[in-house]
Structures are given as structure tokens and as C-alpha cells.
PDB file of C-alpha atoms in Angstrom:
ATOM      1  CA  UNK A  12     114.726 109.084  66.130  1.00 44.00           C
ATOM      2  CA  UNK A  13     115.168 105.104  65.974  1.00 62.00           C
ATOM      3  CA  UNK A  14     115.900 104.014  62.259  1.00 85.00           C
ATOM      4  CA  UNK A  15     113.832 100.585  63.440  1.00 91.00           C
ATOM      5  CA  UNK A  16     114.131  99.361  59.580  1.00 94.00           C
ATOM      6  CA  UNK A  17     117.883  99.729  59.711  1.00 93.00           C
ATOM      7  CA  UNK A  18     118.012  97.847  62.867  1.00 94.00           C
ATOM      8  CA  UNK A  19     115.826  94.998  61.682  1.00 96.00           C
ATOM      9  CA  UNK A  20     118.442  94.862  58.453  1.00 97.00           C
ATOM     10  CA  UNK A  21     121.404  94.447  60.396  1.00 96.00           C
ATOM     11  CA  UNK A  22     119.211  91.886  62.069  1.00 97.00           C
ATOM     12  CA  UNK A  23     119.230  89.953  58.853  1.00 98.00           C
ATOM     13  CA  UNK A  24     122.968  90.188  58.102  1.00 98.00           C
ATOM     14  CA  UNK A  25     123.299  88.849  61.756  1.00 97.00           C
ATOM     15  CA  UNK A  26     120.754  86.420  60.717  1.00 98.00           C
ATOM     16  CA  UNK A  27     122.124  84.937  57.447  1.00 98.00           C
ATOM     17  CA  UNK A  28     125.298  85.120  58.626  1.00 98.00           C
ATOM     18  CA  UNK A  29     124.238  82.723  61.716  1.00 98.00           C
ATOM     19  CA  UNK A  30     122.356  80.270  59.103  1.00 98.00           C
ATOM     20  CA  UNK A  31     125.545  80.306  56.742  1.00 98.00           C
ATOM     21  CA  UNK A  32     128.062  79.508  59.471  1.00 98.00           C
ATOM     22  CA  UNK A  33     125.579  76.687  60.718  1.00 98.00           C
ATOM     23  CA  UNK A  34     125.501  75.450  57.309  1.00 98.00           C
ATOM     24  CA  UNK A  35     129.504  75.822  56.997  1.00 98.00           C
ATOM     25  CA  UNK A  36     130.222  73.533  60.137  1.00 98.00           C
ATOM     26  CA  UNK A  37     128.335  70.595  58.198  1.00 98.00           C
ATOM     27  CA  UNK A  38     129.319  68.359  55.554  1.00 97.00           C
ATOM     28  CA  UNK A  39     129.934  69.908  52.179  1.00 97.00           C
ATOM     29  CA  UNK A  40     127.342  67.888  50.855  1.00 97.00           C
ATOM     30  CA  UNK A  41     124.577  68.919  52.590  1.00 98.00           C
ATOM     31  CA  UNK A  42     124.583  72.587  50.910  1.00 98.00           C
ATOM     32  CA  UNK A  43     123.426  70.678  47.448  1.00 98.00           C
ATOM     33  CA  UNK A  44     121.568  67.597  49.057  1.00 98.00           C
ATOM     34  CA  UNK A  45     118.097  66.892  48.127  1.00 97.00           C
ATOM     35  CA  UNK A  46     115.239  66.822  50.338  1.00 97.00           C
ATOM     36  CA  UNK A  47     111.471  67.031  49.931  1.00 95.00           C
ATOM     37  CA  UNK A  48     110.739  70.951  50.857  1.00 94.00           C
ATOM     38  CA  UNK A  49     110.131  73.843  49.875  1.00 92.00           C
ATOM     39  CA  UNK A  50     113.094  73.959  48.039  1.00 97.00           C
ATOM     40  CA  UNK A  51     114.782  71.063  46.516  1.00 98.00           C
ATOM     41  CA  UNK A  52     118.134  71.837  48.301  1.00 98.00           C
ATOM     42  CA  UNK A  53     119.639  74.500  50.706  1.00 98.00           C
ATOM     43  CA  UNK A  54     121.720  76.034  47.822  1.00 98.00           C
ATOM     44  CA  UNK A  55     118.355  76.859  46.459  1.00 98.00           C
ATOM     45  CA  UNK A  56     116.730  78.517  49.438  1.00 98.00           C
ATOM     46  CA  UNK A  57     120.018  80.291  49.656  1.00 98.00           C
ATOM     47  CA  UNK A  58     119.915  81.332  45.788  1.00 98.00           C
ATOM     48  CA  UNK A  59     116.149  82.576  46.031  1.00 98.00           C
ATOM     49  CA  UNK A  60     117.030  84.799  49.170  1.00 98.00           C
ATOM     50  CA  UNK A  61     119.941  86.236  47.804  1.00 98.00           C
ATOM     51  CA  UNK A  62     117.857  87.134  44.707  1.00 98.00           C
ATOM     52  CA  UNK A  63     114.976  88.807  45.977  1.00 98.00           C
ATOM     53  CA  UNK A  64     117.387  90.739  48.715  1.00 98.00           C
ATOM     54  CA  UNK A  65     119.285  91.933  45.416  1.00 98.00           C
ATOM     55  CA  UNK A  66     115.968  92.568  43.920  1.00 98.00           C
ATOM     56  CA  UNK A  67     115.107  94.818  46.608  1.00 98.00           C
ATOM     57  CA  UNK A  68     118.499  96.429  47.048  1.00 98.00           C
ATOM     58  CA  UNK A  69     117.577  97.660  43.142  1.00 97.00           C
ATOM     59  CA  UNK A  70     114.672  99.168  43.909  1.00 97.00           C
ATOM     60  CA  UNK A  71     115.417 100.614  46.670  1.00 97.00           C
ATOM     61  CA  UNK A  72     118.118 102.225  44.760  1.00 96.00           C
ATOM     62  CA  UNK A  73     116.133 103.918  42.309  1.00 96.00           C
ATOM     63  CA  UNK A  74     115.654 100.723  39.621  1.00 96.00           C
ATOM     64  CA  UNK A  75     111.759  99.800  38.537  1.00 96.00           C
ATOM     65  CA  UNK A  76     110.671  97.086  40.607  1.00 96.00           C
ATOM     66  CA  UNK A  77     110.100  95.143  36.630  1.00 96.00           C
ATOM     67  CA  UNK A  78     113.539  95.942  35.543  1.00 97.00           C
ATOM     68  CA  UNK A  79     114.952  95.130  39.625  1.00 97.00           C
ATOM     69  CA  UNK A  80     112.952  91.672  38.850  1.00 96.00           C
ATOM     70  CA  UNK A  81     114.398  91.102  35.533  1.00 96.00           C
ATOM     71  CA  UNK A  82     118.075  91.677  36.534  1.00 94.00           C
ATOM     72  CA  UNK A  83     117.718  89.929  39.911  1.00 93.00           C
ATOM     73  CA  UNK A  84     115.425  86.811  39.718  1.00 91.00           C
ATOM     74  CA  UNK A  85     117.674  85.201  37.338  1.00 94.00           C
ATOM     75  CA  UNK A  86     119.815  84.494  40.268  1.00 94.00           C
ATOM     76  CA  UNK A  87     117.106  82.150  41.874  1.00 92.00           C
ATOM     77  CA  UNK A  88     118.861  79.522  39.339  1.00 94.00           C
ATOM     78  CA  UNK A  89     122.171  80.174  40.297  1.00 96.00           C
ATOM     79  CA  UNK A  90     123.560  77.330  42.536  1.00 98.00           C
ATOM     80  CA  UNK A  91     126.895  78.301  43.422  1.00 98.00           C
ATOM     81  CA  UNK A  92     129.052  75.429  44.578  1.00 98.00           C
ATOM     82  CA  UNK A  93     130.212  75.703  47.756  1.00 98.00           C
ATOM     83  CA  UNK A  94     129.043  77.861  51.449  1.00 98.00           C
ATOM     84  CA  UNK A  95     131.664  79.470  51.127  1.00 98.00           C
ATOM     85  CA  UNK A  96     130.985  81.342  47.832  1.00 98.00           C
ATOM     86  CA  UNK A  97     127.099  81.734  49.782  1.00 98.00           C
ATOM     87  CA  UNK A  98     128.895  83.800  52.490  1.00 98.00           C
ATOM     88  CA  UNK A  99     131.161  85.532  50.324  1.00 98.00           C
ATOM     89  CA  UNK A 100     128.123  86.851  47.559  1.00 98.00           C
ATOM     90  CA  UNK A 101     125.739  87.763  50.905  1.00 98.00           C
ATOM     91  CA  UNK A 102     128.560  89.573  52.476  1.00 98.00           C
ATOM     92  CA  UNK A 103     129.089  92.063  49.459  1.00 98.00           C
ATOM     93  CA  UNK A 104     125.811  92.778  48.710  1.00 98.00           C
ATOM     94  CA  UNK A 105     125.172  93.359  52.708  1.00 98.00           C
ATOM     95  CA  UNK A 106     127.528  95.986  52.185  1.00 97.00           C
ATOM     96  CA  UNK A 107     126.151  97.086  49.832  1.00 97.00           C
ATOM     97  CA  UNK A 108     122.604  98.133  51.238  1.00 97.00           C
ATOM     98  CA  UNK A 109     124.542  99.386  54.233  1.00 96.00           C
ATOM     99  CA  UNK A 110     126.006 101.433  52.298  1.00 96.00           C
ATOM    100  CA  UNK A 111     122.634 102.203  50.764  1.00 97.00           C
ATOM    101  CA  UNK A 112     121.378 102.707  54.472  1.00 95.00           C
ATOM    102  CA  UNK A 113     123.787 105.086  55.780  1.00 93.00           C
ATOM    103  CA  UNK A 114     123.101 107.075  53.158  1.00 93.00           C
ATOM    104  CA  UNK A 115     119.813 108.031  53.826  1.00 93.00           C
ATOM    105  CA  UNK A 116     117.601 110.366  56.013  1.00 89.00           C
ATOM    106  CA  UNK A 117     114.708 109.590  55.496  1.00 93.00           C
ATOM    107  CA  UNK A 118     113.338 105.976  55.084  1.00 96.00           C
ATOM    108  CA  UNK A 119     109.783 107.076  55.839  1.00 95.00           C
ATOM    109  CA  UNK A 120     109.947 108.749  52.202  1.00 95.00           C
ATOM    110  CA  UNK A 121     107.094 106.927  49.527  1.00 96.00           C
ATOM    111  CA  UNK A 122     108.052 105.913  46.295  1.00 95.00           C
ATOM    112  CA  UNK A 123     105.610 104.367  43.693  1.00 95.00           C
ATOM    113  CA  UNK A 124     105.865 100.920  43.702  1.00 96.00           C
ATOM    114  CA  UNK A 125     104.857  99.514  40.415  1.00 95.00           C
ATOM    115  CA  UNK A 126     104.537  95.723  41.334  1.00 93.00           C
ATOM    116  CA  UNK A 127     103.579  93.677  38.204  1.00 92.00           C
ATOM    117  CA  UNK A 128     101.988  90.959  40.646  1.00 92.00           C
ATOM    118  CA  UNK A 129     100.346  93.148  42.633  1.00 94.00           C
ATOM    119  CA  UNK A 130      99.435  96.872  41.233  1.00 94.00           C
ATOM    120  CA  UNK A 131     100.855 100.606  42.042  1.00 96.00           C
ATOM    121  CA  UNK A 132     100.877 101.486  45.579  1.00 96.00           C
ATOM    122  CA  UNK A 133     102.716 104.461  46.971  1.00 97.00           C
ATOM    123  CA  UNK A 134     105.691 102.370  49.746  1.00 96.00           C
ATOM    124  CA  UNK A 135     107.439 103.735  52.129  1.00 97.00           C
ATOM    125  CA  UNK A 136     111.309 102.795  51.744  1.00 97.00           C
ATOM    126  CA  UNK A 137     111.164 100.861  55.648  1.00 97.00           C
ATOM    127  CA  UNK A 138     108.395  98.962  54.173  1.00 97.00           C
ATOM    128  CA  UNK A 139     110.324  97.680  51.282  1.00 97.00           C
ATOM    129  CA  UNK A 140     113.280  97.046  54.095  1.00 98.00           C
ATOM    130  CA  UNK A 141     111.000  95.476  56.434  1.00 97.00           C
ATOM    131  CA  UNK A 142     109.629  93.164  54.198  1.00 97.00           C
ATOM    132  CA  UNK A 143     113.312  91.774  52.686  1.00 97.00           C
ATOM    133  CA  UNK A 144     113.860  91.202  56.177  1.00 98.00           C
ATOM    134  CA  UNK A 145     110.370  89.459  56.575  1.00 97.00           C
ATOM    135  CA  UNK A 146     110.935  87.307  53.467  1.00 98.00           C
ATOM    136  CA  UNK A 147     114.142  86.645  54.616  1.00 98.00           C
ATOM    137  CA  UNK A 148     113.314  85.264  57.982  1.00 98.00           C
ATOM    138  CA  UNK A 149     110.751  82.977  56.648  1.00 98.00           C
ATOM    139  CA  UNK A 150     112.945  81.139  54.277  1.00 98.00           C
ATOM    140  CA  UNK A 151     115.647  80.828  57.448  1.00 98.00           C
ATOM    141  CA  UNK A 152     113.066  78.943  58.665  1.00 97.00           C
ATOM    142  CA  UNK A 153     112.650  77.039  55.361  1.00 98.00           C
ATOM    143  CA  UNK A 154     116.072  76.444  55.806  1.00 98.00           C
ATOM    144  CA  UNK A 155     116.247  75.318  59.055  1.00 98.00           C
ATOM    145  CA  UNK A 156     113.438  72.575  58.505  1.00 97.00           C
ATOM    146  CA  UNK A 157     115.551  71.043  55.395  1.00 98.00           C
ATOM    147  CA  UNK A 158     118.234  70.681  58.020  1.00 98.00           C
ATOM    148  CA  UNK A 159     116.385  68.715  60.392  1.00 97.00           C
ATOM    149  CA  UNK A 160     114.629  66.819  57.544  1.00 97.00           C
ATOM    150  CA  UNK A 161     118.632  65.858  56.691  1.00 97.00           C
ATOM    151  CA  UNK A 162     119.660  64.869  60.123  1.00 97.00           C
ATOM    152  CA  UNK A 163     121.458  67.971  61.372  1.00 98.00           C
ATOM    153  CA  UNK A 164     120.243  70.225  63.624  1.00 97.00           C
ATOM    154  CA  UNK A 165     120.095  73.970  62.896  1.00 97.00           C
ATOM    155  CA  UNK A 166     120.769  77.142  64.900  1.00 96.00           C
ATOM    156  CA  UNK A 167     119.207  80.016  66.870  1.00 95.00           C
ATOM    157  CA  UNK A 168     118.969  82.881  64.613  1.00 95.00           C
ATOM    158  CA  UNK A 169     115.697  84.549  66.463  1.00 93.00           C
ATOM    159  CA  UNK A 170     115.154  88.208  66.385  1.00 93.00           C
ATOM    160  CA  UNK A 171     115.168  88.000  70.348  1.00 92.00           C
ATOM    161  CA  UNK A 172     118.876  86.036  70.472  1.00 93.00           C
ATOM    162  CA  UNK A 173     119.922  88.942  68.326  1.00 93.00           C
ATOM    163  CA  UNK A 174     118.647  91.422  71.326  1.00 89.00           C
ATOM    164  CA  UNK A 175     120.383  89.097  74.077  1.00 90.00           C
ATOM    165  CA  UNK A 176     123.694  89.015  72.110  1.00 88.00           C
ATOM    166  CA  UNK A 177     123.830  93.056  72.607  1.00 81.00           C
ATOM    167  CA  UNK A 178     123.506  93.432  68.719  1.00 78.00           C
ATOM    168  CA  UNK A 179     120.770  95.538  69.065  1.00 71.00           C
TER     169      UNK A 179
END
């Protein structure tokens, strides 16, 4: 049987790492530059992806989704300095969830989701995967936008290049 959640997370490693080499190849100072967005700078965007992934990565590990939220959202307002540092915090806690992933048989299993902005609902484990990948692909885009807005030009990071490059 296809794990098609798995697949669709090493999709977003593949994904962030694409976006975080783009963003190496550029000056420094466009990581912390302002621009009028959804997101006052790319270290931001960066900052609130990497918290809700770690977010999820607790709950999917067994945490309450209130105490997951507690311990991970105060990373949304922490800017680390340099891309670098980005690539280095997004690679560990990749491995981390893969490590999370290979370990399990059965991502179709339900947990109760107790969402304080949205209410109890029984989830399926791929569900909760799916939609860090989801979340994570539209702030890419987020991302990608401030980059034009600043004059650079960003980089393919499509689900479908991801197919094409054999990675699927």
C-alpha cells in the first residue's frame, strides 16, 4: 500500500529545502528585508513555518494539540540571523518526523484532535501530515511573492517538478 502522506512529506523537505537554497544564493540581506506582505520579512515566513511544522511534529507524537501550541508557536518570534541557521533548524526537525514516519504502520489511525480554534474532531494521522504539508506550500508561495516584491526572482518548488526530478 502507498504511504501517499509520507510521500507528500518528503515532498516538503524537497520543497523547503528548494526555497532555502533559493534564498541562500541571494544577498544576506534579503532574509531580514522588509516588504509589504504577508509577513514583514522572509525570516518571518520562515519562523511561522518552522513553528507550526514543529507544532505538528508534537502532536503527532502524542503531545495535546494546546500544549504542542504552547511549546511551538513561540517560535513564530524567533528570527534567527542568518539562512544558514534556517536550513540547519529545518533539517533536524525533518529528521525528526522521518524518523517519526518510519516508525509507523498505520497513518490511517484517528486520534482526537482537541483544537482550541476549532473543536474535537476524531483526525486521521495523514490528515494532520497532509495538512503541514498544505500549510507549508502556501506560505512557499508567500515566500516566493516577497521575493519578487524585492527584485529577485524565486524558484520552482511545484509538487509536479518534484515528480519530474524522479523524487517521487
Amino acid at each position: 500500500m502507498t504511504n501517499h502522506a509520507g510521500e507528500m512529506y518528503h515532498y516538503h523537505v524537497w520543497a523547503n529545502q528548494t526555497i532555502l537554497g533559493r534564498i541562500g544564493e541571494l544577498p544576506t540581506s534579503v532574509l531580514h528585508q522588509e516588504v509589504n506582505s504577508s509577513y514583514p520579512t522572509i525570516a518571518h515566513a520562515l519562523s511561522h513555518i518552522y513553528a507550526v511544522d514543529t507544532m505538528w511534529y508534537k502532536v503527532l507524537s502524542g503531545m495535546g494539540m494546546q500544549e504542542a501550541l504552547q511549546e511551538g508557536m513561540p517560535l513564530n518570534a524567533q528570527i534567527l540571523p542568518s539562512i544558514e541557521e534556517y536550513t540547519q533548524a529545518f533539517a533536524e526537525l525533518a529528521e525528526r518526523l522521518k524518523q517519526w514516519l518510519q516508525g509507523q504502520n498505520d497513518l490511517e489511525q484517528t486520534i482526537l484532535l482537541d483544537n482550541p480554534f476549532a473543536g474535537i474532531r476524531e483526525t486521521r494521522l495523514s490528515e494532520m501530515v497532509l495538512h503541514l504539508v498544505n500549510h507549508g506550500t502556501y506560505h512557499r508561495g508567500n515566500i516566493s511573492t516577497m521575493l519578487r516584491q524585492l527584485g529577485h526572482a524565486s524558484t520552482m518548488n511545484d509538487y509536479a517538478l518534484y515528480w519530474y526530478q524522479g523524487l517521487a
